[in-house]
Amino acid sequence: MTVLKWFTTYVWQHMKLIIIFFVFVGIFAAVFSVYRLEVEAVFYAGLLCAIVGMIVLMIDFAQFYSRHKRLCALRDKIAVVVHELPAPKGIIESDYTVLIKTLNELRQENISTANGLSQDMLDICTLWVHQIKTPIAAMGMLIQSDETLQTPKLSQELFRIEQYVEMLLTYIRLGSHSTDYVLQTYSLETIVRSVVRKLAPVFIYKKLTLDLQAINVNVLTDEKWLSFVIEQVLSNALKYTSTGTIKIFFIENALLIEDTGIGIAAEDLPRIGEKGFTGYNGRTDKKATGLGLYLCKSICQKLNHGFHAESQVGKGTRVYLTFL
């Protein structure tokens, strides 16, 4: 709002006093007229009072507008700084100031309590993740030492458990303010081949062909976090591809991971990477959480990498990791 509009609002707020002033002038004029006194003296006195009143009104409006601007500046801050509030004028404003201070104290207590609970939950989850790795490793050794017809399937299920545990740990780290990003120049092919070796048993188990083309590119990234992103994308490709080929190649400034799987519905594509969104495929696969691609998109944003997908139902999906 402009100063003129605020002045109009201010005048309307004080309209009662202005009307009372003119009523008093009218009463004095009527009394002087009844007693046949000089009415001009009343109007002259009224004019002088109006001039003085206008000066006082303008001074009070300047103070009002200055207080309004200070309050607007405080309102635009994320956290209200109570000690910067203007000094109250009158009992009502003093009551409002006390109310604001009380609410702010309650807000700070609630934030402190919530932060404490959140930190406790993070500590418990982190401890659980690290503890669960020991029995997972023991199970892996037992499976390798006692091979049966079910060993390949058991190995795949154990690998999935490891991925879910790693996903939880990544989610915890992503929400931490002390996330350890180390940006350096890495060989993209080295990172991709490392992830492929990790997922090789899944390729063999599902009898899928891998077409990994030469990627002679160095990129500025964080090796650990980018490896997680590529692993999640490849895991999704393996999960939703039953026959055919998974192709990995680099074109222009993007790493492409292409599969011949079931594809993604057109209406679901714009929401890929939303937290908890699973789409049509997720509703078919009741175990899907939608967390993997959400983490991928969040990590790419923090690393300043692009992340988007193209797909057709029944024809497969292409995921682009763009290096800006």
Short mmCIF file of C-alpha atoms in Angstrom, two decimals:
data_model
loop_
_atom_site.label_atom_id
_atom_site.label_comp_id
_atom_site.label_asym_id
_atom_site.label_seq_id
_atom_site.Cartn_x
_atom_site.Cartn_y
_atom_site.Cartn_z
CA MET A 1 0.00 0.00 0.00
CA THR A 2 1.12 3.58 -0.72
CA VAL A 3 1.56 6.24 1.96
CA LEU A 4 -1.65 7.96 0.77
CA LYS A 5 -3.66 4.77 1.22
CA TRP A 6 -2.20 4.22 4.67
CA PHE A 7 -3.05 7.86 5.56
CA THR A 8 -6.63 7.29 4.41
CA THR A 9 -6.80 4.16 6.56
CA TYR A 10 -5.35 6.09 9.52
CA VAL A 11 -7.94 8.89 9.11
CA TRP A 12 -10.79 6.35 9.01
CA GLN A 13 -9.47 4.77 12.21
CA HIS A 14 -9.65 8.21 13.90
CA MET A 15 -12.89 9.29 12.26
CA LYS A 16 -14.76 9.05 15.57
CA LEU A 17 -12.53 11.72 17.18
CA ILE A 18 -12.79 13.97 14.12
CA ILE A 19 -16.61 13.77 14.18
CA ILE A 20 -16.66 14.47 17.93
CA PHE A 21 -14.49 17.56 17.36
CA PHE A 22 -16.93 18.99 14.78
CA VAL A 23 -19.89 18.10 17.03
CA PHE A 24 -18.29 20.10 19.87
CA VAL A 25 -17.73 23.07 17.54
CA GLY A 26 -21.38 22.84 16.50
CA ILE A 27 -22.51 22.74 20.13
CA PHE A 28 -20.46 25.84 20.97
CA ALA A 29 -21.84 27.63 17.90
CA ALA A 30 -25.43 26.72 18.86
CA VAL A 31 -24.95 27.91 22.47
CA PHE A 32 -23.37 31.18 21.33
CA SER A 33 -26.22 31.69 18.89
CA VAL A 34 -28.89 31.12 21.57
CA TYR A 35 -27.28 33.68 23.86
CA ARG A 36 -26.74 36.05 20.90
CA LEU A 37 -23.00 36.08 21.28
CA GLU A 38 -20.51 36.52 18.47
CA VAL A 39 -20.60 33.17 16.63
CA GLU A 40 -17.59 34.17 14.52
CA ALA A 41 -15.41 33.77 17.61
CA VAL A 42 -16.48 30.13 17.85
CA PHE A 43 -15.64 29.42 14.22
CA TYR A 44 -12.32 31.27 14.58
CA ALA A 45 -11.43 29.22 17.67
CA GLY A 46 -12.60 26.08 15.88
CA LEU A 47 -10.36 26.88 12.91
CA LEU A 48 -7.35 27.36 15.15
CA CYS A 49 -8.12 24.11 16.95
CA ALA A 50 -8.49 22.32 13.56
CA ILE A 51 -5.09 23.60 12.41
CA VAL A 52 -3.42 22.51 15.65
CA GLY A 53 -5.28 19.19 15.48
CA MET A 54 -4.11 18.64 11.88
CA ILE A 55 -0.48 19.24 12.91
CA VAL A 56 -0.83 16.78 15.80
CA LEU A 57 -2.59 14.34 13.44
CA MET A 58 0.26 14.48 10.93
CA ILE A 59 2.90 13.97 13.64
CA ASP A 60 0.94 11.02 15.05
CA PHE A 61 0.52 9.58 11.53
CA ALA A 62 4.29 9.80 10.95
CA GLN A 63 4.86 7.83 14.16
CA PHE A 64 2.11 5.37 13.17
CA TYR A 65 3.62 4.80 9.72
CA SER A 66 7.14 4.38 11.15
CA ARG A 67 5.85 1.73 13.59
CA HIS A 68 3.99 0.02 10.74
CA LYS A 69 7.17 -0.20 8.62
CA ARG A 70 9.15 -1.67 11.55
CA LEU A 71 6.46 -4.29 12.16
CA CYS A 72 6.39 -5.18 8.44
CA ALA A 73 10.17 -5.64 8.50
CA LEU A 74 9.86 -7.96 11.51
CA ARG A 75 7.00 -9.85 9.85
CA ASP A 76 9.16 -10.63 6.85
CA LYS A 77 11.78 -12.29 9.04
CA ILE A 78 11.57 -16.06 9.51
CA ALA A 79 11.88 -15.78 13.29
CA VAL A 80 10.27 -12.88 15.15
CA VAL A 81 12.79 -10.95 17.20
CA VAL A 82 10.70 -9.84 20.15
CA HIS A 83 13.15 -7.31 21.56
CA GLU A 84 12.96 -5.34 18.28
CA LEU A 85 9.23 -4.71 18.59
CA PRO A 86 8.29 -1.01 18.88
CA ALA A 87 7.52 0.24 22.39
CA PRO A 88 3.79 -0.12 23.12
CA LYS A 89 1.58 2.95 23.20
CA GLY A 90 -1.26 2.41 25.60
CA ILE A 91 -2.60 -0.49 27.63
CA ILE A 92 -4.03 -2.46 24.68
CA GLU A 93 -0.76 -2.41 22.71
CA SER A 94 1.08 -3.37 25.89
CA ASP A 95 -1.26 -6.35 26.29
CA TYR A 96 -0.59 -7.38 22.68
CA THR A 97 3.18 -7.09 23.24
CA VAL A 98 2.99 -9.33 26.32
CA LEU A 99 0.86 -11.81 24.34
CA ILE A 100 3.39 -11.89 21.48
CA LYS A 101 6.28 -12.44 23.91
CA THR A 102 4.40 -15.27 25.62
CA LEU A 103 3.59 -16.93 22.27
CA ASN A 104 7.21 -16.55 21.17
CA GLU A 105 8.44 -18.24 24.35
CA LEU A 106 6.03 -21.13 23.78
CA ARG A 107 7.19 -21.35 20.16
CA GLN A 108 10.85 -21.52 21.21
CA GLU A 109 10.02 -24.26 23.74
CA ASN A 110 8.15 -26.26 21.08
CA ILE A 111 11.03 -25.89 18.60
CA SER A 112 13.53 -26.99 21.24
CA THR A 113 11.41 -30.02 22.16
CA ALA A 114 10.88 -30.97 18.50
CA ASN A 115 14.59 -30.64 17.73
CA GLY A 116 15.42 -32.84 20.71
CA LEU A 117 12.98 -35.52 19.63
CA SER A 118 14.20 -35.34 16.04
CA GLN A 119 17.83 -35.67 17.12
CA ASP A 120 16.97 -38.63 19.36
CA MET A 121 15.20 -40.33 16.45
CA LEU A 122 18.17 -39.70 14.14
CA ASP A 123 20.58 -41.09 16.73
CA ILE A 124 18.45 -44.22 17.20
CA CYS A 125 18.10 -44.78 13.44
CA THR A 126 21.81 -44.25 12.84
CA LEU A 127 22.71 -46.66 15.65
CA TRP A 128 20.24 -49.24 14.29
CA VAL A 129 21.64 -48.96 10.76
CA HIS A 130 25.19 -49.56 11.95
CA GLN A 131 24.17 -52.44 14.23
CA ILE A 132 22.07 -54.20 11.56
CA LYS A 133 25.08 -54.32 9.22
CA THR A 134 26.76 -56.94 11.43
CA PRO A 135 24.02 -59.62 11.13
CA ILE A 136 23.66 -58.83 7.42
CA ALA A 137 27.36 -59.50 6.88
CA ALA A 138 27.09 -62.71 8.93
CA MET A 139 24.10 -63.86 6.85
CA GLY A 140 26.08 -63.22 3.68
CA MET A 141 28.94 -65.38 4.89
CA LEU A 142 26.55 -68.18 5.90
CA ILE A 143 24.86 -68.13 2.49
CA GLN A 144 28.21 -68.35 0.70
CA SER A 145 29.42 -71.21 2.90
CA ASP A 146 26.27 -73.33 2.50
CA GLU A 147 25.19 -73.22 -1.15
CA THR A 148 21.83 -74.74 -2.06
CA LEU A 149 19.32 -74.31 -4.86
CA GLN A 150 17.91 -71.34 -2.97
CA THR A 151 21.27 -69.62 -2.50
CA PRO A 152 20.96 -67.23 -5.51
CA LYS A 153 17.50 -66.11 -4.42
CA LEU A 154 18.59 -65.70 -0.82
CA SER A 155 21.57 -63.66 -1.98
CA GLN A 156 19.27 -61.35 -3.95
CA GLU A 157 16.95 -60.83 -0.99
CA LEU A 158 19.91 -60.13 1.28
CA PHE A 159 21.26 -57.65 -1.26
CA ARG A 160 17.89 -55.87 -1.26
CA ILE A 161 18.01 -55.64 2.53
CA GLU A 162 21.47 -54.06 2.29
CA GLN A 163 20.13 -51.53 -0.21
CA TYR A 164 17.19 -50.60 2.02
CA VAL A 165 19.52 -50.14 4.99
CA GLU A 166 21.84 -47.97 2.89
CA MET A 167 18.82 -45.98 1.68
CA LEU A 168 17.78 -45.27 5.27
CA LEU A 169 21.31 -44.20 6.19
CA THR A 170 21.44 -41.93 3.14
CA TYR A 171 18.10 -40.39 4.07
CA ILE A 172 19.43 -39.63 7.57
CA ARG A 173 22.64 -38.13 6.19
CA LEU A 174 20.76 -36.05 3.63
CA GLY A 175 18.76 -34.34 6.37
CA SER A 176 21.85 -33.60 8.43
CA HIS A 177 23.41 -30.13 8.39
CA SER A 178 26.86 -31.71 8.50
CA THR A 179 26.55 -33.74 5.30
CA ASP A 180 30.05 -34.51 4.06
CA TYR A 181 30.07 -33.40 0.43
CA VAL A 182 33.54 -33.59 -1.12
CA LEU A 183 33.47 -32.10 -4.60
CA GLN A 184 36.34 -33.21 -6.82
CA THR A 185 36.95 -34.15 -10.44
CA TYR A 186 36.33 -37.88 -10.94
CA SER A 187 36.30 -40.27 -13.87
CA LEU A 188 32.61 -40.92 -14.51
CA GLU A 189 33.37 -44.30 -16.09
CA THR A 190 35.21 -45.46 -12.96
CA ILE A 191 32.21 -44.57 -10.78
CA VAL A 192 29.75 -46.28 -13.15
CA ARG A 193 31.84 -49.46 -13.42
CA SER A 194 32.14 -49.65 -9.63
CA VAL A 195 28.33 -49.54 -9.29
CA VAL A 196 27.89 -52.08 -12.10
CA ARG A 197 30.27 -54.52 -10.38
CA LYS A 198 28.22 -54.20 -7.20
CA LEU A 199 25.01 -54.98 -9.10
CA ALA A 200 26.53 -57.71 -11.31
CA PRO A 201 24.89 -60.58 -9.33
CA VAL A 202 21.48 -59.04 -9.98
CA PHE A 203 22.17 -58.84 -13.73
CA ILE A 204 23.23 -62.50 -13.69
CA TYR A 205 20.26 -63.62 -11.59
CA LYS A 206 17.74 -61.84 -13.84
CA LYS A 207 19.61 -62.83 -17.02
CA LEU A 208 19.66 -59.28 -18.34
CA THR A 209 22.17 -57.90 -20.82
CA LEU A 210 24.26 -54.87 -19.94
CA ASP A 211 25.40 -52.52 -22.69
CA LEU A 212 28.00 -50.29 -21.06
CA GLN A 213 29.59 -47.96 -23.59
CA ALA A 214 32.86 -46.07 -23.11
CA ILE A 215 32.44 -42.97 -20.95
CA ASN A 216 35.62 -40.93 -21.36
CA VAL A 217 34.43 -38.02 -19.24
CA ASN A 218 35.62 -36.39 -16.03
CA VAL A 219 32.99 -34.66 -13.90
CA LEU A 220 32.96 -32.43 -10.84
CA THR A 221 30.93 -34.33 -8.25
CA ASP A 222 30.99 -36.25 -4.98
CA GLU A 223 31.92 -39.88 -5.66
CA LYS A 224 30.00 -41.42 -2.77
CA TRP A 225 26.75 -39.54 -3.34
CA LEU A 226 26.81 -39.90 -7.14
CA SER A 227 27.46 -43.64 -6.75
CA PHE A 228 24.34 -43.88 -4.60
CA VAL A 229 22.27 -42.07 -7.26
CA ILE A 230 23.51 -44.30 -10.10
CA GLU A 231 22.97 -47.41 -7.97
CA GLN A 232 19.37 -46.42 -7.20
CA VAL A 233 18.59 -45.69 -10.86
CA LEU A 234 20.14 -48.98 -11.97
CA SER A 235 18.32 -50.87 -9.20
CA ASN A 236 15.03 -49.42 -10.41
CA ALA A 237 15.87 -50.41 -13.98
CA LEU A 238 16.66 -53.97 -12.85
CA LYS A 239 13.55 -54.11 -10.72
CA TYR A 240 11.13 -53.19 -13.50
CA THR A 241 12.91 -54.95 -16.39
CA SER A 242 12.28 -58.66 -16.85
CA THR A 243 13.80 -59.16 -20.31
CA GLY A 244 16.02 -57.20 -22.65
CA THR A 245 18.93 -54.84 -22.14
CA ILE A 246 20.02 -52.08 -19.81
CA LYS A 247 22.14 -49.55 -21.64
CA ILE A 248 24.48 -46.99 -20.07
CA PHE A 249 26.13 -44.30 -22.20
CA PHE A 250 27.11 -40.63 -22.21
CA ILE A 251 25.78 -38.07 -24.66
CA GLU A 252 26.56 -34.36 -24.68
CA ASN A 253 26.61 -33.49 -20.96
CA ALA A 254 24.37 -36.25 -19.59
CA LEU A 255 24.76 -39.83 -18.39
CA LEU A 256 21.88 -41.94 -19.71
CA ILE A 257 20.61 -45.14 -18.13
CA GLU A 258 18.13 -46.78 -20.48
CA ASP A 259 16.13 -49.95 -19.87
CA THR A 260 13.55 -52.02 -21.75
CA GLY A 261 11.25 -52.40 -18.78
CA ILE A 262 7.57 -51.72 -18.15
CA GLY A 263 7.98 -47.95 -18.42
CA ILE A 264 6.29 -45.12 -16.53
CA ALA A 265 2.82 -43.72 -17.19
CA ALA A 266 2.84 -40.26 -18.81
CA GLU A 267 0.80 -38.73 -15.96
CA ASP A 268 3.36 -40.01 -13.42
CA LEU A 269 6.47 -38.58 -15.12
CA PRO A 270 6.11 -34.96 -13.84
CA ARG A 271 6.01 -36.27 -10.26
CA ILE A 272 9.07 -38.50 -10.46
CA GLY A 273 11.27 -37.69 -7.48
CA GLU A 274 8.50 -36.41 -5.20
CA LYS A 275 8.80 -37.70 -1.67
CA GLY A 276 6.65 -40.80 -1.18
CA PHE A 277 5.26 -40.77 -4.74
CA THR A 278 5.19 -44.27 -6.26
CA GLY A 279 2.85 -43.83 -9.24
CA TYR A 280 1.06 -46.62 -11.08
CA ASN A 281 4.05 -48.96 -10.84
CA GLY A 282 4.24 -48.39 -7.11
CA ARG A 283 0.56 -49.20 -6.68
CA THR A 284 1.17 -52.45 -8.57
CA ASP A 285 4.24 -53.21 -6.46
CA LYS A 286 2.90 -52.75 -2.93
CA LYS A 287 6.45 -52.74 -1.47
CA ALA A 288 7.52 -49.58 -3.31
CA THR A 289 8.15 -46.55 -1.08
CA GLY A 290 9.03 -43.80 -3.56
CA LEU A 291 12.02 -42.91 -1.37
CA GLY A 292 14.80 -43.98 -3.75
CA LEU A 293 14.09 -41.52 -6.58
CA TYR A 294 13.29 -38.78 -4.06
CA LEU A 295 16.77 -39.21 -2.60
CA CYS A 296 18.28 -39.25 -6.11
CA LYS A 297 16.62 -35.98 -7.06
CA SER A 298 17.50 -34.32 -3.72
CA ILE A 299 21.15 -35.39 -3.96
CA CYS A 300 21.41 -34.18 -7.57
CA GLN A 301 20.04 -30.78 -6.55
CA LYS A 302 22.66 -30.50 -3.81
CA LEU A 303 25.42 -31.54 -6.24
CA ASN A 304 24.09 -29.18 -8.93
CA HIS A 305 23.34 -32.10 -11.27
CA GLY A 306 20.22 -32.39 -13.39
CA PHE A 307 17.86 -35.34 -12.93
CA HIS A 308 14.88 -36.20 -15.12
CA ALA A 309 13.30 -39.17 -16.87
CA GLU A 310 11.63 -39.98 -20.19
CA SER A 311 9.48 -43.06 -20.60
CA GLN A 312 6.77 -44.87 -22.52
CA VAL A 313 4.63 -47.58 -21.03
CA GLY A 314 5.78 -50.98 -22.28
CA LYS A 315 8.83 -49.55 -24.07
CA GLY A 316 11.19 -48.70 -21.23
CA THR A 317 12.63 -45.68 -19.44
CA ARG A 318 15.53 -43.28 -19.93
CA VAL A 319 16.97 -41.50 -16.89
CA TYR A 320 19.24 -38.49 -17.52
CA LEU A 321 21.89 -37.39 -15.03
CA THR A 322 23.03 -34.04 -16.35
CA PHE A 323 26.34 -32.47 -15.33
CA LEU A 324 26.06 -28.70 -15.54
#
